[in-house]
Amino acid sequence: MGHRKLASPRRGSAGLRPRKRSSELLPTPRTWPQINSQNPKLLGFVGYKVGMTHVFMIDDWPNSPTNGKEIYMPVTVLEVPPIIPLALRAYAVDGKGEPNVITEYWSPSSLQFLDITRRIHSLSFFLKNDENKKKFEEKFSSKLDLIKSNLDRIVYFRLLVATQPRKIPSLGKKVPDLVEIQIGGGEKKAQLDYALNVLGKEISIRDVFKEGQLIDVIGVTKGKGFAGVIKRYSVVELPRWHKHRKGSRKIGTRGPSLGTPSYTPQPGQLGFHRRTEYNKRIIKIGDDSKEINPAGGFVRYGIVRNTYILLEGSILGSKKRPIFLRDPIRPSYVFESAPKITYINILSQQG
């Protein structure tokens, strides 16, 4: 009589529960890194996934067996047109010990961009009257005074920025994505001056990141709909040559119905989850799209027309999906320069 196995490893990580659909298409970071720079800067950016290709580059990882040699590297292409800061939000600790917005300041220089989003489209019609515009500017000038008077209470500043999907015709949308991006580095007074200086002006990715550095990628994975336990959790299918009155692609008991909740695999939503990928290296930041565009454009995307970046390896999400790029919260290594690229593949991509 054979030995009966009474235990098996857990299928699927319990740290990724609940496996449900993401509440937003472009998630923002829950945690921001602390940087030691004396000059304030934004800690994030937003790009749109284009597709993948490959490059040949000189390996500059220290202690690598191929250090100094030419290696093959798959890369992901992201199109990153400039973003526009619209408003400044100041956060201070409330009575419960949690940071909350104490006020929001809109600069007169950012009012010209109100037409780019439908969320505040009615406000743009209101401000076409010169008298209404004057009242609007007076209202927010008092909010700026409130920020300056409470500078010692403020824990951090964030900018409400808008992307410019109009510059990417292949996306097929005009309404921008609005996200909050935290300001890091420097003192609070320097951060406030930096925010007031960039409101209403375009910020390029070169103002936030540099070639060769590591970043974190935050986004939503590909959605695959409702799936069973075999596909969702890699549960071993029961042998089909026995009689299975309840089916072979199912689990046995679901555990106790009372007491501690069970982590037994069950069918449900697969994909379209919020996820974070850490320490993805920026191989290249380029402005000449001819360097990467294949003949006829990328499959299911089209032609890149704006600034682009090449990220090492693959990233989550489907093509045309907005991706949030953040300064690394736990960098594994700090590179001093970008790698030397010897070849970029621009042949037509299949599939």
PDB file of N, CA, C and O in Angstrom, residues 294-331:
ATOM      1  N   PRO A 294      10.233  50.578 -35.964  1.00  0.00           N
ATOM      2  CA  PRO A 294      10.346  49.599 -37.062  1.00  0.00           C
ATOM      3  C   PRO A 294       9.515  50.049 -38.257  1.00  0.00           C
ATOM      4  O   PRO A 294       8.695  50.969 -38.154  1.00  0.00           O
ATOM      5  N   ALA A 295       9.724  49.406 -39.390  1.00  0.00           N
ATOM      6  CA  ALA A 295       8.948  49.729 -40.582  1.00  0.00           C
ATOM      7  C   ALA A 295       7.472  49.459 -40.328  1.00  0.00           C
ATOM      8  O   ALA A 295       7.099  48.351 -39.966  1.00  0.00           O
ATOM      9  N   GLY A 296       6.645  50.470 -40.475  1.00  0.00           N
ATOM     10  CA  GLY A 296       5.218  50.322 -40.215  1.00  0.00           C
ATOM     11  C   GLY A 296       4.825  50.535 -38.779  1.00  0.00           C
ATOM     12  O   GLY A 296       3.650  50.448 -38.444  1.00  0.00           O
ATOM     13  N   GLY A 297       5.765  50.787 -37.903  1.00  0.00           N
ATOM     14  CA  GLY A 297       5.450  51.036 -36.496  1.00  0.00           C
ATOM     15  C   GLY A 297       5.397  49.761 -35.679  1.00  0.00           C
ATOM     16  O   GLY A 297       5.515  48.645 -36.196  1.00  0.00           O
ATOM     17  N   PHE A 298       5.199  49.923 -34.386  1.00  0.00           N
ATOM     18  CA  PHE A 298       5.095  48.783 -33.482  1.00  0.00           C
ATOM     19  C   PHE A 298       3.715  48.138 -33.621  1.00  0.00           C
ATOM     20  O   PHE A 298       2.708  48.827 -33.786  1.00  0.00           O
ATOM     21  N   VAL A 299       3.686  46.814 -33.515  1.00  0.00           N
ATOM     22  CA  VAL A 299       2.446  46.070 -33.656  1.00  0.00           C
ATOM     23  C   VAL A 299       1.479  46.473 -32.542  1.00  0.00           C
ATOM     24  O   VAL A 299       1.843  46.558 -31.373  1.00  0.00           O
ATOM     25  N   ARG A 300       0.232  46.756 -32.914  1.00  0.00           N
ATOM     26  CA  ARG A 300      -0.838  47.152 -31.994  1.00  0.00           C
ATOM     27  C   ARG A 300      -0.517  48.442 -31.227  1.00  0.00           C
ATOM     28  O   ARG A 300      -1.088  48.691 -30.178  1.00  0.00           O
ATOM     29  N   TYR A 301       0.382  49.243 -31.769  1.00  0.00           N
ATOM     30  CA  TYR A 301       0.653  50.553 -31.163  1.00  0.00           C
ATOM     31  C   TYR A 301       0.791  51.639 -32.223  1.00  0.00           C
ATOM     32  O   TYR A 301       0.085  52.632 -32.187  1.00  0.00           O
ATOM     33  N   GLY A 302       1.712  51.452 -33.142  1.00  0.00           N
ATOM     34  CA  GLY A 302       1.936  52.468 -34.158  1.00  0.00           C
ATOM     35  C   GLY A 302       3.346  53.039 -34.065  1.00  0.00           C
ATOM     36  O   GLY A 302       4.282  52.383 -33.606  1.00  0.00           O
ATOM     37  N   ILE A 303       3.462  54.285 -34.486  1.00  0.00           N
ATOM     38  CA  ILE A 303       4.757  54.943 -34.572  1.00  0.00           C
ATOM     39  C   ILE A 303       4.976  55.820 -33.346  1.00  0.00           C
ATOM     40  O   ILE A 303       4.082  56.549 -32.914  1.00  0.00           O
ATOM     41  N   VAL A 304       6.171  55.755 -32.775  1.00  0.00           N
ATOM     42  CA  VAL A 304       6.557  56.632 -31.664  1.00  0.00           C
ATOM     43  C   VAL A 304       6.928  57.993 -32.235  1.00  0.00           C
ATOM     44  O   VAL A 304       7.739  58.088 -33.170  1.00  0.00           O
ATOM     45  N   ARG A 305       6.339  59.063 -31.691  1.00  0.00           N
ATOM     46  CA  ARG A 305       6.570  60.408 -32.204  1.00  0.00           C
ATOM     47  C   ARG A 305       7.205  61.349 -31.186  1.00  0.00           C
ATOM     48  O   ARG A 305       7.597  62.461 -31.539  1.00  0.00           O
ATOM     49  N   ASN A 306       7.268  60.944 -29.926  1.00  0.00           N
ATOM     50  CA  ASN A 306       7.766  61.834 -28.877  1.00  0.00           C
ATOM     51  C   ASN A 306       9.015  61.227 -28.230  1.00  0.00           C
ATOM     52  O   ASN A 306       9.571  60.251 -28.712  1.00  0.00           O
ATOM     53  N   THR A 307       9.426  61.841 -27.125  1.00  0.00           N
ATOM     54  CA  THR A 307      10.544  61.304 -26.363  1.00  0.00           C
ATOM     55  C   THR A 307      10.208  59.889 -25.892  1.00  0.00           C
ATOM     56  O   THR A 307       9.075  59.596 -25.524  1.00  0.00           O
ATOM     57  N   TYR A 308      11.202  59.028 -25.897  1.00  0.00           N
ATOM     58  CA  TYR A 308      10.990  57.641 -25.501  1.00  0.00           C
ATOM     59  C   TYR A 308      12.085  57.218 -24.539  1.00  0.00           C
ATOM     60  O   TYR A 308      13.139  57.857 -24.434  1.00  0.00           O
ATOM     61  N   ILE A 309      11.833  56.134 -23.811  1.00  0.00           N
ATOM     62  CA  ILE A 309      12.853  55.524 -22.961  1.00  0.00           C
ATOM     63  C   ILE A 309      12.877  54.019 -23.232  1.00  0.00           C
ATOM     64  O   ILE A 309      11.858  53.434 -23.626  1.00  0.00           O
ATOM     65  N   LEU A 310      14.029  53.426 -23.029  1.00  0.00           N
ATOM     66  CA  LEU A 310      14.193  51.986 -23.127  1.00  0.00           C
ATOM     67  C   LEU A 310      14.469  51.451 -21.736  1.00  0.00           C
ATOM     68  O   LEU A 310      15.446  51.842 -21.093  1.00  0.00           O
ATOM     69  N   LEU A 311      13.601  50.554 -21.255  1.00  0.00           N
ATOM     70  CA  LEU A 311      13.763  49.941 -19.949  1.00  0.00           C
ATOM     71  C   LEU A 311      14.295  48.525 -20.105  1.00  0.00           C
ATOM     72  O   LEU A 311      13.856  47.782 -20.992  1.00  0.00           O
ATOM     73  N   GLU A 312      15.191  48.148 -19.236  1.00  0.00           N
ATOM     74  CA  GLU A 312      15.780  46.818 -19.276  1.00  0.00           C
ATOM     75  C   GLU A 312      14.732  45.751 -18.959  1.00  0.00           C
ATOM     76  O   GLU A 312      14.036  45.835 -17.948  1.00  0.00           O
ATOM     77  N   GLY A 313      14.618  44.755 -19.854  1.00  0.00           N
ATOM     78  CA  GLY A 313      13.683  43.659 -19.623  1.00  0.00           C
ATOM     79  C   GLY A 313      12.255  44.021 -19.967  1.00  0.00           C
ATOM     80  O   GLY A 313      11.973  45.017 -20.630  1.00  0.00           O
ATOM     81  N   SER A 314      11.336  43.202 -19.489  1.00  0.00           N
ATOM     82  CA  SER A 314       9.910  43.401 -19.740  1.00  0.00           C
ATOM     83  C   SER A 314       9.259  44.044 -18.527  1.00  0.00           C
ATOM     84  O   SER A 314       9.791  43.998 -17.416  1.00  0.00           O
ATOM     85  N   ILE A 315       8.100  44.660 -18.751  1.00  0.00           N
ATOM     86  CA  ILE A 315       7.330  45.243 -17.656  1.00  0.00           C
ATOM     87  C   ILE A 315       5.882  44.795 -17.783  1.00  0.00           C
ATOM     88  O   ILE A 315       5.463  44.233 -18.795  1.00  0.00           O
ATOM     89  N   LEU A 316       5.116  45.089 -16.753  1.00  0.00           N
ATOM     90  CA  LEU A 316       3.727  44.649 -16.691  1.00  0.00           C
ATOM     91  C   LEU A 316       2.858  45.490 -17.620  1.00  0.00           C
ATOM     92  O   LEU A 316       3.253  46.560 -18.076  1.00  0.00           O
ATOM     93  N   GLY A 317       1.651  45.005 -17.878  1.00  0.00           N
ATOM     94  CA  GLY A 317       0.664  45.786 -18.604  1.00  0.00           C
ATOM     95  C   GLY A 317       0.626  45.507 -20.092  1.00  0.00           C
ATOM     96  O   GLY A 317       1.558  44.953 -20.682  1.00  0.00           O
ATOM     97  N   SER A 318      -0.474  45.913 -20.713  1.00  0.00           N
ATOM     98  CA  SER A 318      -0.651  45.770 -22.150  1.00  0.00           C
ATOM     99  C   SER A 318      -0.185  47.031 -22.858  1.00  0.00           C
ATOM    100  O   SER A 318       0.106  48.046 -22.225  1.00  0.00           O
ATOM    101  N   LYS A 319      -0.118  46.957 -24.159  1.00  0.00           N
ATOM    102  CA  LYS A 319       0.322  48.109 -24.942  1.00  0.00           C
ATOM    103  C   LYS A 319      -0.692  49.251 -24.844  1.00  0.00           C
ATOM    104  O   LYS A 319      -1.890  49.019 -24.681  1.00  0.00           O
ATOM    105  N   LYS A 320      -0.188  50.479 -24.923  1.00  0.00           N
ATOM    106  CA  LYS A 320      -0.949  51.727 -24.819  1.00  0.00           C
ATOM    107  C   LYS A 320      -1.399  52.025 -23.396  1.00  0.00           C
ATOM    108  O   LYS A 320      -2.102  52.999 -23.159  1.00  0.00           O
ATOM    109  N   ARG A 321      -1.006  51.179 -22.433  1.00  0.00           N
ATOM    110  CA  ARG A 321      -1.443  51.394 -21.051  1.00  0.00           C
ATOM    111  C   ARG A 321      -0.535  52.407 -20.353  1.00  0.00           C
ATOM    112  O   ARG A 321       0.686  52.350 -20.497  1.00  0.00           O
ATOM    113  N   PRO A 322      -1.100  53.346 -19.571  1.00  0.00           N
ATOM    114  CA  PRO A 322      -0.260  54.290 -18.815  1.00  0.00           C
ATOM    115  C   PRO A 322       0.506  53.568 -17.709  1.00  0.00           C
ATOM    116  O   PRO A 322      -0.044  52.724 -17.001  1.00  0.00           O
ATOM    117  N   ILE A 323       1.772  53.922 -17.559  1.00  0.00           N
ATOM    118  CA  ILE A 323       2.661  53.311 -16.579  1.00  0.00           C
ATOM    119  C   ILE A 323       3.260  54.417 -15.716  1.00  0.00           C
ATOM    120  O   ILE A 323       3.758  55.418 -16.246  1.00  0.00           O
ATOM    121  N   PHE A 324       3.214  54.234 -14.400  1.00  0.00           N
ATOM    122  CA  PHE A 324       3.806  55.214 -13.487  1.00  0.00           C
ATOM    123  C   PHE A 324       5.246  54.818 -13.193  1.00  0.00           C
ATOM    124  O   PHE A 324       5.521  53.680 -12.795  1.00  0.00           O
ATOM    125  N   LEU A 325       6.150  55.761 -13.375  1.00  0.00           N
ATOM    126  CA  LEU A 325       7.577  55.547 -13.133  1.00  0.00           C
ATOM    127  C   LEU A 325       7.975  56.335 -11.887  1.00  0.00           C
ATOM    128  O   LEU A 325       7.703  57.532 -11.801  1.00  0.00           O
ATOM    129  N   ARG A 326       8.632  55.669 -10.940  1.00  0.00           N
ATOM    130  CA  ARG A 326       8.983  56.289  -9.671  1.00  0.00           C
ATOM    131  C   ARG A 326      10.463  56.095  -9.364  1.00  0.00           C
ATOM    132  O   ARG A 326      11.062  55.106  -9.784  1.00  0.00           O
ATOM    133  N   ASP A 327      11.057  57.045  -8.641  1.00  0.00           N
ATOM    134  CA  ASP A 327      12.409  56.856  -8.151  1.00  0.00           C
ATOM    135  C   ASP A 327      12.476  55.573  -7.322  1.00  0.00           C
ATOM    136  O   ASP A 327      11.521  55.250  -6.608  1.00  0.00           O
ATOM    137  N   PRO A 328      13.580  54.843  -7.383  1.00  0.00           N
ATOM    138  CA  PRO A 328      13.639  53.541  -6.679  1.00  0.00           C
ATOM    139  C   PRO A 328      13.560  53.707  -5.172  1.00  0.00           C
ATOM    140  O   PRO A 328      14.245  54.541  -4.591  1.00  0.00           O
ATOM    141  N   ILE A 329      12.704  52.911  -4.553  1.00  0.00           N
ATOM    142  CA  ILE A 329      12.541  53.014  -3.105  1.00  0.00           C
ATOM    143  C   ILE A 329      13.577  52.171  -2.367  1.00  0.00           C
ATOM    144  O   ILE A 329      13.880  52.425  -1.208  1.00  0.00           O
ATOM    145  N   ARG A 330      14.131  51.160  -3.040  1.00  0.00           N
ATOM    146  CA  ARG A 330      15.221  50.371  -2.473  1.00  0.00           C
ATOM    147  C   ARG A 330      16.161  49.941  -3.597  1.00  0.00           C
ATOM    148  O   ARG A 330      16.157  48.781  -4.014  1.00  0.00           O
ATOM    149  N   PRO A 331      16.975  50.859  -4.115  1.00  0.00           N
ATOM    150  CA  PRO A 331      17.848  50.545  -5.248  1.00  0.00           C
ATOM    151  C   PRO A 331      18.889  49.498  -4.884  1.00  0.00           C
ATOM    152  O   PRO A 331      19.486  49.555  -3.806  1.00  0.00           O
TER     153      PRO A 331
END
